[in-house]
Amino acid sequence: MNEIFKQQVWEITKLVPKGRVTSYGAIAKAVGFPNHSRHVGKAMGGCPPDVPAHRVISSSGTLSVPEFQKKLEAEGIVVENFRIKDFKKLFWDPLNEL
């Protein structure tokens, strides 16, 4: 994974509005690599503090990092059993919303 890919992933992630979530796969598609959701996950693992990594979750609506639950709840997102309640309603698709 190169630095340009990471930078693109982080820039898209910075655009996810507060109180909304997106998925690793949606970001991968937005940066032109639709089959690289795992690489997005790896890029998020080392992201700078100004990147809201807590807003990026699995496509099933499940938190990949349980510690992010508090940050999401602070933004008004309801999490039950590590799943986003109303996931489809809160989902932010960069391809449709940018």
C-alpha positions as MATLAB code, in Angstrom:
seq = 'MNEIFKQQVWEITKLVPKGRVTSYGAIAKAVGFPNHSRHVGKAMGGCPPDVPAHRVISSSGTLSVPEFQKKLEAEGIVVENFRIKDFKKLFWDPLNEL';
ca = [
       0.000    0.000    0.000;
       1.550    3.266   -1.029;
       1.397    6.700    0.558;
      -0.827    8.156   -2.178;
      -3.473    5.496   -1.493;
      -3.337    6.229    2.252;
      -3.627    9.968    1.673;
      -6.667    9.475   -0.579;
      -8.321    7.226    2.011;
      -7.692    9.757    4.771;
      -8.976   12.685    2.704;
     -12.251   10.882    1.921;
     -12.616    9.869    5.571;
     -12.237   13.498    6.686;
     -15.335   14.295    4.610;
     -17.639   11.868    6.469;
     -20.063   14.155    8.312;
     -20.371   14.039   12.076;
     -23.202   11.693   13.054;
     -22.830    9.574    9.895;
     -20.819    6.456    9.057;
     -19.353    4.856    5.964;
     -17.693    1.540    5.197;
     -14.222    0.395    4.246;
     -15.642   -0.824    0.938;
     -17.334    2.484    0.131;
     -14.071    4.327    0.654;
     -12.197    1.766   -1.448;
     -14.655    2.335   -4.307;
     -14.389    6.108   -3.926;
     -10.605    6.044   -4.354;
     -10.824    3.744   -7.375;
      -9.918    0.390   -5.817;
     -13.263   -1.368   -5.225;
     -11.713   -4.651   -4.083;
      -9.341   -3.139   -1.552;
     -11.469   -2.637    1.549;
      -8.891   -4.473    3.664;
      -6.235   -2.023    2.506;
      -8.516    0.810    3.603;
      -8.693   -0.835    7.026;
      -4.920   -1.017    7.192;
      -4.614    2.631    6.172;
      -7.068    3.599    8.898;
      -4.945    1.772   11.465;
      -2.163    4.293   11.091;
      -4.124    7.427   10.307;
      -3.385   10.871   11.760;
      -5.485   12.055   14.726;
      -7.507   14.492   12.572;
      -8.965   11.596   10.538;
     -12.283   10.393   12.053;
     -11.491    6.676   11.770;
     -14.350    5.865   14.144;
     -16.828    6.755   11.373;
     -15.555    3.926    9.129;
     -17.108    0.556    9.886;
     -17.785   -2.756    8.188;
     -20.382   -2.941    5.427;
     -22.628   -4.975    7.734;
     -22.901   -2.033   10.134;
     -20.680   -3.674   12.745;
     -17.902   -1.848   14.539;
     -14.475   -3.172   13.635;
     -12.920   -1.410   16.612;
     -15.127   -1.691   19.733;
     -13.315    1.251   21.351;
     -14.889    3.554   18.750;
     -18.343    3.052   20.254;
     -17.943    5.952   22.717;
     -16.874    8.371   19.969;
     -19.832    7.384   17.802;
     -22.286    7.688   20.677;
     -20.875   11.140   21.452;
     -21.958   12.099   17.911;
     -25.492   10.841   18.548;
     -25.125    7.449   16.847;
     -26.831    4.594   18.669;
     -24.746    1.414   18.919;
     -26.303   -1.850   20.107;
     -24.173   -4.987   20.445;
     -21.411   -3.324   18.411;
     -23.823   -2.610   15.526;
     -24.981    0.763   14.286;
     -28.708    1.201   14.783;
     -30.315    2.628   11.630;
     -27.132    1.857    9.697;
     -28.752    2.299    6.277;
     -30.218    5.653    7.287;
     -26.875    6.913    8.658;
     -24.728    5.483    5.869;
     -22.707    8.071    3.948;
     -21.719    6.933    0.444;
     -18.928    9.123   -0.928;
     -19.781    8.199   -4.518;
     -23.308    9.559   -4.121;
     -22.707   12.433   -1.720;
     -19.608   14.118   -3.098;
];
